[in-house]
PDB file of N, CA and C in Angstrom:
ATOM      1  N   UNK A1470     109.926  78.155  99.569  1.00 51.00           N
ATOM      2  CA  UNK A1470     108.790  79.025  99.816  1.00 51.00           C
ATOM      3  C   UNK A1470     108.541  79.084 101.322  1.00 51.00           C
ATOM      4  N   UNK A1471     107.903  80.163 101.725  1.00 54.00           N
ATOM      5  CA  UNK A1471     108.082  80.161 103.742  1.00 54.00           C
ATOM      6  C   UNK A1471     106.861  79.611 103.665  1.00 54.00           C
ATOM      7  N   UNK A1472     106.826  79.289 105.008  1.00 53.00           N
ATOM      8  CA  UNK A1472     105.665  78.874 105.299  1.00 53.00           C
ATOM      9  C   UNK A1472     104.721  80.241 106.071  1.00 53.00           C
ATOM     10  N   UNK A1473     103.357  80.312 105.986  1.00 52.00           N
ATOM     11  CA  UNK A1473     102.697  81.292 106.590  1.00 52.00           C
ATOM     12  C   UNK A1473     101.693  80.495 107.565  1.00 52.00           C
ATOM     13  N   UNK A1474     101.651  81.197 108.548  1.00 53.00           N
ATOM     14  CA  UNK A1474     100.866  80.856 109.532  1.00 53.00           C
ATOM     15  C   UNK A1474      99.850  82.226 109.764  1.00 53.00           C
ATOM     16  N   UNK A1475      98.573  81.705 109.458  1.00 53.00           N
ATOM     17  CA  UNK A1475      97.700  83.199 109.732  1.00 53.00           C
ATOM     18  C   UNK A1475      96.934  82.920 111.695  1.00 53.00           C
ATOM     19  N   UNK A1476      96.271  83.838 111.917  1.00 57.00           N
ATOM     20  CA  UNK A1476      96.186  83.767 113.023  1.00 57.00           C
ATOM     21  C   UNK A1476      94.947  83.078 113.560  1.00 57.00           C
ATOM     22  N   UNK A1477      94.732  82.463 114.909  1.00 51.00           N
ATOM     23  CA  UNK A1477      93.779  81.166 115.070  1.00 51.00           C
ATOM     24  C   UNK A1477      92.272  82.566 115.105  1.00 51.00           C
ATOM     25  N   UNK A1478      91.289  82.136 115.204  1.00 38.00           N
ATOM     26  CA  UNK A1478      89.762  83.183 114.906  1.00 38.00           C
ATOM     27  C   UNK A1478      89.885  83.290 116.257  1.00 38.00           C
ATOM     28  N   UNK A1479      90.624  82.851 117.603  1.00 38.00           N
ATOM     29  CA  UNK A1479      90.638  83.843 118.790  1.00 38.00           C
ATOM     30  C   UNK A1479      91.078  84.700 118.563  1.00 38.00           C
ATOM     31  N   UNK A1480      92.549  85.120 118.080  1.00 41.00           N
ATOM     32  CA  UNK A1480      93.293  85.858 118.118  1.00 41.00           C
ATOM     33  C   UNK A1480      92.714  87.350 117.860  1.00 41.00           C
ATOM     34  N   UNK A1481      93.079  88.324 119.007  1.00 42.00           N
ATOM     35  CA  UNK A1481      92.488  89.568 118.597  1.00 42.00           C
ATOM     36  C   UNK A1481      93.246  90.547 117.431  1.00 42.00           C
ATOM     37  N   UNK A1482      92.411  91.427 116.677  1.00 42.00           N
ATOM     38  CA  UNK A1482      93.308  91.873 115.346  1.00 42.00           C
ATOM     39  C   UNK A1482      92.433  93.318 115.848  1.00 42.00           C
ATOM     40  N   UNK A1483      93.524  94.386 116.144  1.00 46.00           N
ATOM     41  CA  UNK A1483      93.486  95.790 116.448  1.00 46.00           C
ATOM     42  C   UNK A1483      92.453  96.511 115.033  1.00 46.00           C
ATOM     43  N   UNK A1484      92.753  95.979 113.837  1.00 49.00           N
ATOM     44  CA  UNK A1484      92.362  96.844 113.022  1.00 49.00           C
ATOM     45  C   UNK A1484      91.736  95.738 111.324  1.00 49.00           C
ATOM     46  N   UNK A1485      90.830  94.857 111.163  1.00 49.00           N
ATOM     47  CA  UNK A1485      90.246  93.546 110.472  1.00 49.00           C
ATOM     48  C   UNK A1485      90.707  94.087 109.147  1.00 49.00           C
ATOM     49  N   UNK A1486      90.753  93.735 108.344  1.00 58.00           N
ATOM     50  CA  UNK A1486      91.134  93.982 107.138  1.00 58.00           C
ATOM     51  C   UNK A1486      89.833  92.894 106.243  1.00 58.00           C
ATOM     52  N   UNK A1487      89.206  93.787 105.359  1.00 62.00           N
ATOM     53  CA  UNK A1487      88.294  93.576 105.087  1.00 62.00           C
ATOM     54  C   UNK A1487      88.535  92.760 103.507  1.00 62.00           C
ATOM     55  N   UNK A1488      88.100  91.782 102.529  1.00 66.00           N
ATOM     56  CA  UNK A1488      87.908  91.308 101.657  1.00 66.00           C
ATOM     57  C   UNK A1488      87.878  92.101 100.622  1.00 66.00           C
ATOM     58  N   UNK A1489      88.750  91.949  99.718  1.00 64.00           N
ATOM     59  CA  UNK A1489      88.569  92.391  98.193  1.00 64.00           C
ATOM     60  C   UNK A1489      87.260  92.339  97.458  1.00 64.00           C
ATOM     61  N   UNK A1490      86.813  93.042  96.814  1.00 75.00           N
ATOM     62  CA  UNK A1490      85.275  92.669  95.941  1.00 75.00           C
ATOM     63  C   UNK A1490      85.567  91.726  94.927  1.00 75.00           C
ATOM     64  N   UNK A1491      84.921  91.089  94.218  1.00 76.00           N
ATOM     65  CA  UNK A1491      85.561  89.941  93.105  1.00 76.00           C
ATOM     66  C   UNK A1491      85.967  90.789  91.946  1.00 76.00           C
ATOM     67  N   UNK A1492      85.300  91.738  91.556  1.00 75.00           N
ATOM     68  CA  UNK A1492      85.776  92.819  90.548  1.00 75.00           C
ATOM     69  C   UNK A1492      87.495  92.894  90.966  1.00 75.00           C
ATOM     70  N   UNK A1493      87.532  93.623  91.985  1.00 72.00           N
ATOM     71  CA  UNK A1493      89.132  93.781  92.364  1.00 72.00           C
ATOM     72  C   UNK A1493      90.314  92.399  92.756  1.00 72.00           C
ATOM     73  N   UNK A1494      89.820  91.474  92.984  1.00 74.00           N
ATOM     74  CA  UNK A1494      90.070  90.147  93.315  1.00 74.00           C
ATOM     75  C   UNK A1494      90.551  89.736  91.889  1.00 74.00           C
ATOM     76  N   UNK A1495      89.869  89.786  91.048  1.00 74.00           N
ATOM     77  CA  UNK A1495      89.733  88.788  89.672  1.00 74.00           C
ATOM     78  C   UNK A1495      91.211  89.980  88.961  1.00 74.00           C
ATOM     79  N   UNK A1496      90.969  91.098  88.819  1.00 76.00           N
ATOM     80  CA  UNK A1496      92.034  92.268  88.462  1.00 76.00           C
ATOM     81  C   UNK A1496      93.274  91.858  88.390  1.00 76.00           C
ATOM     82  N   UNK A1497      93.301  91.464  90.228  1.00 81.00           N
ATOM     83  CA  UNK A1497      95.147  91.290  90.653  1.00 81.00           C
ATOM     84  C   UNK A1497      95.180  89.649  90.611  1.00 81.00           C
ATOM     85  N   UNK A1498      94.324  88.534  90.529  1.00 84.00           N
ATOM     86  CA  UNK A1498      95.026  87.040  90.270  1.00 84.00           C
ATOM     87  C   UNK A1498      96.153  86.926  89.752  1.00 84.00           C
ATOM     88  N   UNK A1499      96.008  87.379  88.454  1.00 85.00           N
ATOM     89  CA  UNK A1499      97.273  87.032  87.752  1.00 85.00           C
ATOM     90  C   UNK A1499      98.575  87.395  88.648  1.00 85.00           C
ATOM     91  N   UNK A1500      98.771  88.302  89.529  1.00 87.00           N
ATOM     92  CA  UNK A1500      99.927  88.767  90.073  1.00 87.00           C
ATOM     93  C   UNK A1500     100.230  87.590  91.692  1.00 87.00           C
ATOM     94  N   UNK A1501      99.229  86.581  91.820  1.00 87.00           N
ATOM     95  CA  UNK A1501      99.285  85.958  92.941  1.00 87.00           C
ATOM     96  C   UNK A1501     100.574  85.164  93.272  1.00 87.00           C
ATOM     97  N   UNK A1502     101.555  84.530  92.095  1.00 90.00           N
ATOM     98  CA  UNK A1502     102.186  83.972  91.808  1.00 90.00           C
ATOM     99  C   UNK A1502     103.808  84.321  91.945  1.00 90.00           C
ATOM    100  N   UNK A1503     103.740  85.602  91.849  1.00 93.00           N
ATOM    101  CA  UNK A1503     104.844  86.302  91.733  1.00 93.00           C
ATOM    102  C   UNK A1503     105.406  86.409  92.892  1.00 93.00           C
ATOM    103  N   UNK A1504     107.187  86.263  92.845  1.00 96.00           N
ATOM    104  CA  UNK A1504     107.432  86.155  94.283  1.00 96.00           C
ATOM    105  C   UNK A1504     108.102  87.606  94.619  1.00 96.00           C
ATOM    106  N   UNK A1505     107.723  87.851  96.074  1.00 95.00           N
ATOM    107  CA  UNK A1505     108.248  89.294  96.603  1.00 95.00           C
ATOM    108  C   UNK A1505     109.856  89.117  97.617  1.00 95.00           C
ATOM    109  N   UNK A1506     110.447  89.896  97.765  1.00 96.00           N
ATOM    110  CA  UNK A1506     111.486  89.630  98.829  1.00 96.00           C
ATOM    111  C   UNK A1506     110.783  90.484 100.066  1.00 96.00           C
ATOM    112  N   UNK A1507     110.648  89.798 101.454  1.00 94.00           N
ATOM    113  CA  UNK A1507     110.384  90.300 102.638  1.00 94.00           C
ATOM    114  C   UNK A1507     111.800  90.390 103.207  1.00 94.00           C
ATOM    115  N   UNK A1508     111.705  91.134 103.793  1.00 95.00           N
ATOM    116  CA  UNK A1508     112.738  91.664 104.700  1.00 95.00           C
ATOM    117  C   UNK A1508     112.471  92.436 106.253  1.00 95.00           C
ATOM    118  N   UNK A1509     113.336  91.960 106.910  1.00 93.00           N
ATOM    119  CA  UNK A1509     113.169  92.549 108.505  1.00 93.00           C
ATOM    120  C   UNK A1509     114.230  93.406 108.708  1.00 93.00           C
ATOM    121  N   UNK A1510     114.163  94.705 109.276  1.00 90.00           N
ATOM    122  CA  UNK A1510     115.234  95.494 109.209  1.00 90.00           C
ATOM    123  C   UNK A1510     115.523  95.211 111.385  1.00 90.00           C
ATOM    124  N   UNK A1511     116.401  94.979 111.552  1.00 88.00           N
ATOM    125  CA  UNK A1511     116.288  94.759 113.426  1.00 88.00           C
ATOM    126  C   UNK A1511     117.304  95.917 113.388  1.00 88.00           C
ATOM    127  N   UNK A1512     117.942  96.423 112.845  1.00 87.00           N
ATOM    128  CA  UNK A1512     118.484  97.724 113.789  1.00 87.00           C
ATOM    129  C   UNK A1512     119.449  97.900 113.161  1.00 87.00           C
ATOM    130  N   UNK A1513     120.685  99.453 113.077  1.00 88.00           N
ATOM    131  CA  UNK A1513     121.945  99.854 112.264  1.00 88.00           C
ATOM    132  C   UNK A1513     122.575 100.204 113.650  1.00 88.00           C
ATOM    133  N   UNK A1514     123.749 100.366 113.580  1.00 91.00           N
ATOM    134  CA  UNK A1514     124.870 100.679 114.308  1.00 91.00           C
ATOM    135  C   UNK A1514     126.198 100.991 113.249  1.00 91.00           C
ATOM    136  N   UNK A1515     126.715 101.867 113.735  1.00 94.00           N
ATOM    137  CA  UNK A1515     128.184 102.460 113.302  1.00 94.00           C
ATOM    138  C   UNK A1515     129.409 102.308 114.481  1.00 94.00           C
ATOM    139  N   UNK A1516     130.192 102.097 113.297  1.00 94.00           N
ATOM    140  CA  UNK A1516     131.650 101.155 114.093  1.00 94.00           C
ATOM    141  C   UNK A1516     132.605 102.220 113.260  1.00 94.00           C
ATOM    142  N   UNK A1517     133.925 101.999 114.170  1.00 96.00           N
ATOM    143  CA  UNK A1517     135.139 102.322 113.126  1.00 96.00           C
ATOM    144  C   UNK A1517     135.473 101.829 112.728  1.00 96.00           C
ATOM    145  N   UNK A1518     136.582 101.683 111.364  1.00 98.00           N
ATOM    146  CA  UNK A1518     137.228 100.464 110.996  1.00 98.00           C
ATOM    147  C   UNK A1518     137.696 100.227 111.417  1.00 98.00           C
ATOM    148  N   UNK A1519     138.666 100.625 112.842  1.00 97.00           N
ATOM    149  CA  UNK A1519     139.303 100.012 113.522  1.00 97.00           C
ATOM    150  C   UNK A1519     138.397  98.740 114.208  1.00 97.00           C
ATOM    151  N   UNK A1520     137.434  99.247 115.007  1.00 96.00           N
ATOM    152  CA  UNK A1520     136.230  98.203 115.544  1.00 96.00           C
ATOM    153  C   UNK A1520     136.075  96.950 114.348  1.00 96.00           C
ATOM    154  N   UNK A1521     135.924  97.655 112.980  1.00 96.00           N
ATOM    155  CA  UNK A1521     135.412  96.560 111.779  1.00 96.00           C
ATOM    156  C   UNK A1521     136.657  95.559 111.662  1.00 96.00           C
ATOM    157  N   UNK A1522     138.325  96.044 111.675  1.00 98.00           N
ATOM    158  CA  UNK A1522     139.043  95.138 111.446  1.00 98.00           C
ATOM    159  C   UNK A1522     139.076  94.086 112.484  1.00 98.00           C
ATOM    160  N   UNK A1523     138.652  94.415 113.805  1.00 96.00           N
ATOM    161  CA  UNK A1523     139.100  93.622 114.842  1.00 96.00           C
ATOM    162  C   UNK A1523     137.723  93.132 115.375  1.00 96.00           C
ATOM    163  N   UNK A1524     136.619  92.967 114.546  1.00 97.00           N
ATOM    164  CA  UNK A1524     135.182  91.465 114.292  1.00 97.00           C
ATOM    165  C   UNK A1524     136.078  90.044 114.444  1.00 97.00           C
ATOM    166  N   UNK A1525     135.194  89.603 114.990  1.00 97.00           N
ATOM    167  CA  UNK A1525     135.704  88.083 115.000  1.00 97.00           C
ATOM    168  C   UNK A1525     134.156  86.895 115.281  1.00 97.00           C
ATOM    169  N   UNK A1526     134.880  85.777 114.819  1.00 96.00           N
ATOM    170  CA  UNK A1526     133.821  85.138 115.350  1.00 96.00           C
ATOM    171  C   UNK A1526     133.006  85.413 116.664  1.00 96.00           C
ATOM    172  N   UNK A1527     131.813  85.600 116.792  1.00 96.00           N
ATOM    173  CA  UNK A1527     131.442  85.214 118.152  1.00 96.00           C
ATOM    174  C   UNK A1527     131.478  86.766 118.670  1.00 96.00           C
ATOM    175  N   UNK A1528     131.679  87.670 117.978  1.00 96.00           N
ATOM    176  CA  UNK A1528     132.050  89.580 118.347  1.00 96.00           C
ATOM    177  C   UNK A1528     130.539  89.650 118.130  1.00 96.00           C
ATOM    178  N   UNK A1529     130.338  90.785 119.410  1.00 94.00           N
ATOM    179  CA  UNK A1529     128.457  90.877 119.375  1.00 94.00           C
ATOM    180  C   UNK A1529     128.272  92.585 119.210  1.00 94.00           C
ATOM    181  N   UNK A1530     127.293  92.958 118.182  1.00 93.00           N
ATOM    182  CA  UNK A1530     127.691  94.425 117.473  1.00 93.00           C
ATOM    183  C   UNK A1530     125.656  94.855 118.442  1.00 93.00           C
ATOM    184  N   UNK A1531     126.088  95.682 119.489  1.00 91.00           N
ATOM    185  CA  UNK A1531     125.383  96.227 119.374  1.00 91.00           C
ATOM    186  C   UNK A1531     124.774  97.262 118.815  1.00 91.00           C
ATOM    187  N   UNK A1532     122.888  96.955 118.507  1.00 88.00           N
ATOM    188  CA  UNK A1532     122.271  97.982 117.589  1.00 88.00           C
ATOM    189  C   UNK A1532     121.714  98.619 118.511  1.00 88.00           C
ATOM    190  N   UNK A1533     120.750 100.007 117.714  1.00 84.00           N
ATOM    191  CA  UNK A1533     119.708 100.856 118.435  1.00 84.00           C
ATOM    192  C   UNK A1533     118.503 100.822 118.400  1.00 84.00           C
ATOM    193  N   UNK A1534     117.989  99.374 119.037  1.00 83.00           N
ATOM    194  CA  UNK A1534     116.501  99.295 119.283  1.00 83.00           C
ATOM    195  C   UNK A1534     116.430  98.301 120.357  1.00 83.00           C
ATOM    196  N   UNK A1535     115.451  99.090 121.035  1.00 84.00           N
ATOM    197  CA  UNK A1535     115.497  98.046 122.497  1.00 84.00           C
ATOM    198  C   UNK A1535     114.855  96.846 122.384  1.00 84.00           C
ATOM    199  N   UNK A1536     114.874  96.375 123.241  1.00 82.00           N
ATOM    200  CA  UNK A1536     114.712  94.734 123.318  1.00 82.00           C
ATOM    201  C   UNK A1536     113.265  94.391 123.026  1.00 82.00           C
ATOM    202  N   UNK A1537     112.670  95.099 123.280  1.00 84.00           N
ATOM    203  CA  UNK A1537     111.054  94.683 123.671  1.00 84.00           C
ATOM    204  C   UNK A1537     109.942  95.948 122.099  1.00 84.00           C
ATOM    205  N   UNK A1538     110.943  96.557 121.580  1.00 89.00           N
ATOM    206  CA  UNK A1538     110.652  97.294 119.868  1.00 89.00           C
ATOM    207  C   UNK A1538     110.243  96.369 119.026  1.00 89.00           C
ATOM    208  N   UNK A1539     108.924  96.322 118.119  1.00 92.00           N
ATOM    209  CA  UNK A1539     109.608  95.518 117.009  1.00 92.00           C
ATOM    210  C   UNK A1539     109.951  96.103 115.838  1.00 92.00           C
ATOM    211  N   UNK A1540     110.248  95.300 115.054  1.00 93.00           N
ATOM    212  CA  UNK A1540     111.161  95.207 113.863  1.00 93.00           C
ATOM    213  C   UNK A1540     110.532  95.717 113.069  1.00 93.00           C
ATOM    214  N   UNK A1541     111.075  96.657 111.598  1.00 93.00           N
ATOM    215  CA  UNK A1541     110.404  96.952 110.433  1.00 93.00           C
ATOM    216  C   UNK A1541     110.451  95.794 109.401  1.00 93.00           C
ATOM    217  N   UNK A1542     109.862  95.862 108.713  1.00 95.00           N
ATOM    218  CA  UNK A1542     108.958  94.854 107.838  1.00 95.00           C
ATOM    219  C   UNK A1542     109.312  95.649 106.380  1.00 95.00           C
ATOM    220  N   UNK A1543     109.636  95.122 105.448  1.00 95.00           N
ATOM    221  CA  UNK A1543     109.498  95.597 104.069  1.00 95.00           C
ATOM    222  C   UNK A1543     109.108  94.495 103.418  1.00 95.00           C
ATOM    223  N   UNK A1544     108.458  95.155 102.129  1.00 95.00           N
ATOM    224  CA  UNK A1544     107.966  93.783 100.719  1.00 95.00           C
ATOM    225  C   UNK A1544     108.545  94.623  99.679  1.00 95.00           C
ATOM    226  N   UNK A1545     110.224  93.743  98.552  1.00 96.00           N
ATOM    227  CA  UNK A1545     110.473  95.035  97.973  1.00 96.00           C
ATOM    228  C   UNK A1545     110.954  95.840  98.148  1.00 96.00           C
ATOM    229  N   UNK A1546     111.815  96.024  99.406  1.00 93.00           N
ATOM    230  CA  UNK A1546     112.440  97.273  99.578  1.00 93.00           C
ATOM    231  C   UNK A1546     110.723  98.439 100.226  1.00 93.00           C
ATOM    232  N   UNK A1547     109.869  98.514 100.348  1.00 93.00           N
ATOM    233  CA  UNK A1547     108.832  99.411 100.553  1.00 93.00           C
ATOM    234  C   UNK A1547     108.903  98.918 101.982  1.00 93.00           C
ATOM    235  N   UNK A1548     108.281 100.359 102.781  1.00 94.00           N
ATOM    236  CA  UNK A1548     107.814  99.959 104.216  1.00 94.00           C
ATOM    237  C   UNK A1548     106.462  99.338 104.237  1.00 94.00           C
ATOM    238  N   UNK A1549     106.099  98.117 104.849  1.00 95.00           N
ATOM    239  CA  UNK A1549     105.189  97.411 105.015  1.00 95.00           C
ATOM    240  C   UNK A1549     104.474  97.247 106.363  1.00 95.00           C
ATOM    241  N   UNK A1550     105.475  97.314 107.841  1.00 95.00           N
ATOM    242  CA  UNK A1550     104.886  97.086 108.829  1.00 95.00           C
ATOM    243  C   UNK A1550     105.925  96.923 109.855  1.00 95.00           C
ATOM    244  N   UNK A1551     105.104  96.542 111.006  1.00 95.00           N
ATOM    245  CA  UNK A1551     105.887  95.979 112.116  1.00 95.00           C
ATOM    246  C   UNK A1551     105.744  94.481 112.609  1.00 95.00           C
ATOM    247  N   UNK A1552     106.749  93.912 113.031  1.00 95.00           N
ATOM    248  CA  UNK A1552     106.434  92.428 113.524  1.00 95.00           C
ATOM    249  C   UNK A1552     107.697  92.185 114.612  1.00 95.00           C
ATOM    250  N   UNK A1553     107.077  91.204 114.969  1.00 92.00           N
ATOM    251  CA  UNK A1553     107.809  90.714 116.250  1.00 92.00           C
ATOM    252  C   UNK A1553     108.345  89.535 116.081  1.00 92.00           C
ATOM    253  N   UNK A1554     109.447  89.070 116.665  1.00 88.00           N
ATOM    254  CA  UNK A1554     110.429  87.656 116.139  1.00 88.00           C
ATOM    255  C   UNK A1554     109.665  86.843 117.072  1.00 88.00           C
ATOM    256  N   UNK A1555     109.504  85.640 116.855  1.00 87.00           N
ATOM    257  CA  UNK A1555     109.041  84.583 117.529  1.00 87.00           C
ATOM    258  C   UNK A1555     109.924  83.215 117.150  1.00 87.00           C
ATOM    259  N   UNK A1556     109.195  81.949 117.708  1.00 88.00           N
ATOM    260  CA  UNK A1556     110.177  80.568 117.580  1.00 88.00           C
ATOM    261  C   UNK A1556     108.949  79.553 117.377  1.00 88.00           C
ATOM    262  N   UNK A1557     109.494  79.333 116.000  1.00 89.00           N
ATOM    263  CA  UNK A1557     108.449  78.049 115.704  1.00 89.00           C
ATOM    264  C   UNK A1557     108.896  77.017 115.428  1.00 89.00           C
ATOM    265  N   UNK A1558     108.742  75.939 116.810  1.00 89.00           N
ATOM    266  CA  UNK A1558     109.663  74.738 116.320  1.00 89.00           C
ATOM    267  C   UNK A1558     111.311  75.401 116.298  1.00 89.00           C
ATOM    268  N   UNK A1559     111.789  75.174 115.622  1.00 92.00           N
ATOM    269  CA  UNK A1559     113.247  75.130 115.438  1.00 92.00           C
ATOM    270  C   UNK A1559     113.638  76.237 114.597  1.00 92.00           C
ATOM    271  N   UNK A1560     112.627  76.963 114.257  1.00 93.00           N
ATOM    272  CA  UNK A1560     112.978  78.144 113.181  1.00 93.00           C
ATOM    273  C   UNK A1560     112.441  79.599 113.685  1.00 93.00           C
ATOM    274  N   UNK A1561     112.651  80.400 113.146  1.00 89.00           N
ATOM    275  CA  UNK A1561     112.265  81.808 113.399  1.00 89.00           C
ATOM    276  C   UNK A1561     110.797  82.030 112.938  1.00 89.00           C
ATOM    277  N   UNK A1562     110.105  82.237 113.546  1.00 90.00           N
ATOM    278  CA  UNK A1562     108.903  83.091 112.697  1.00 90.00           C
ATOM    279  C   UNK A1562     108.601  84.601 113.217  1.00 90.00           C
ATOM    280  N   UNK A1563     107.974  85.559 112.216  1.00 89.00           N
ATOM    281  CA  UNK A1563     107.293  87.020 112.597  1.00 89.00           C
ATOM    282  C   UNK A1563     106.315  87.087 112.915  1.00 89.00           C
ATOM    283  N   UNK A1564     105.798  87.302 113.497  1.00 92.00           N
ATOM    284  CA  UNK A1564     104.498  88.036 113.674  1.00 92.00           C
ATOM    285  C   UNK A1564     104.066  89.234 113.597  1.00 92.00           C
ATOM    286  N   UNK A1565     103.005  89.061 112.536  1.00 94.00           N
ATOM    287  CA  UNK A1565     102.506  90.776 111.950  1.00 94.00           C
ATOM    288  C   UNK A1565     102.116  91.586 113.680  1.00 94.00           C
ATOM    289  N   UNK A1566     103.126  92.445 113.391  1.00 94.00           N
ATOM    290  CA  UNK A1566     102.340  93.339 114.568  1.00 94.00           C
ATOM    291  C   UNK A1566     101.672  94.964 114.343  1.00 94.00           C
ATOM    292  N   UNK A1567     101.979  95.039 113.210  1.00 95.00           N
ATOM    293  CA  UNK A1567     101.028  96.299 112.249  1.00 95.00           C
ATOM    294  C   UNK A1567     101.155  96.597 111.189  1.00 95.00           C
ATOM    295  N   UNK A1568      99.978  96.585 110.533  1.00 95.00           N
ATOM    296  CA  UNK A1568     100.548  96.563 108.904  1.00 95.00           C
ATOM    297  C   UNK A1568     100.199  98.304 108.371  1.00 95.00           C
ATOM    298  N   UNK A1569     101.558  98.837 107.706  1.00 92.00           N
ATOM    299  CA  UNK A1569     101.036 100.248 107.978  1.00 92.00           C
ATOM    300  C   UNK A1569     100.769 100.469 105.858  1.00 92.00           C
ATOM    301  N   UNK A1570      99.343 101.706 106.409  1.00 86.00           N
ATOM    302  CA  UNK A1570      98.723 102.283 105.968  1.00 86.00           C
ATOM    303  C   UNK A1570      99.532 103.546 104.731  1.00 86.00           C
ATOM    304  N   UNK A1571      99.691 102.682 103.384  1.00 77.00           N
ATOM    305  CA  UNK A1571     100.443 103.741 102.325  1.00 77.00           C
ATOM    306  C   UNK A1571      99.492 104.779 102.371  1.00 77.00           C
ATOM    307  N   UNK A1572      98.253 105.183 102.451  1.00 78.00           N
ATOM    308  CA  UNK A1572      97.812 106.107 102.059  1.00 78.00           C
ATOM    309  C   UNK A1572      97.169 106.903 103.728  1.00 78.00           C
ATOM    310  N   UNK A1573      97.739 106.877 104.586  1.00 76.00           N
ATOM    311  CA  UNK A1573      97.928 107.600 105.784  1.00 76.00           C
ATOM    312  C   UNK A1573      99.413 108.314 105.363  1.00 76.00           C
ATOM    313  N   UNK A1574      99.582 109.400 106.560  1.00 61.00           N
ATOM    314  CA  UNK A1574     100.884 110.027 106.945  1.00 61.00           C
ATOM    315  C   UNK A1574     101.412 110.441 105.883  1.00 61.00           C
TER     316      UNK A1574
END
């Protein structure tokens, strides 16, 4: 199971996300349990097979997103957001950097 780290009450949040009512809270419990696949999409690139046969260890495939972009976010295969790679301790962590709006756009 990952670990989650939410953010310290300095931390500024562009847009608060407000509390469920207990009516709607009590609704979705049962679904708390269930596990989702997250996924980070960092970028596609196209190769030839010539390029594909001749990968090797240690062969570095550049993608198309600049350095300082972040990453898309899915839950599920669905678009979920943006986040940024970070280093926690010895491991990777994301950081939510926008969580986008299904019922915008």
């Amino acid at each position: 199971m990952a670990k989650i780290l939410h953010p310290s009450e300095s931390a500024s949040v562009s847009e608060p996300v407000g509390k469920p009512d207990k009516a709607a809270r009590a609704s979705i419990d049962f679904l708390s349990d269930v596990p989702v696949t997250v996924s980070v999409m960092m970028g596609r690139t196209t190769i030839t097979v010539r390029e594909l046969l001749e990968l090797r260890a240690g062969s570095v495939l550049e993608i198309n997103r600049p350095v300082d972009e972040s990453f898309d976010l899915t839950i599920n295969g669905a678009p979920f957001g943006k986040v940024e790679v970070s280093v926690i301790e010895d491991t990777y962590g994301l950081r939510i950097a926008e969580i986008i709006n299904p019922f915008e756009g």
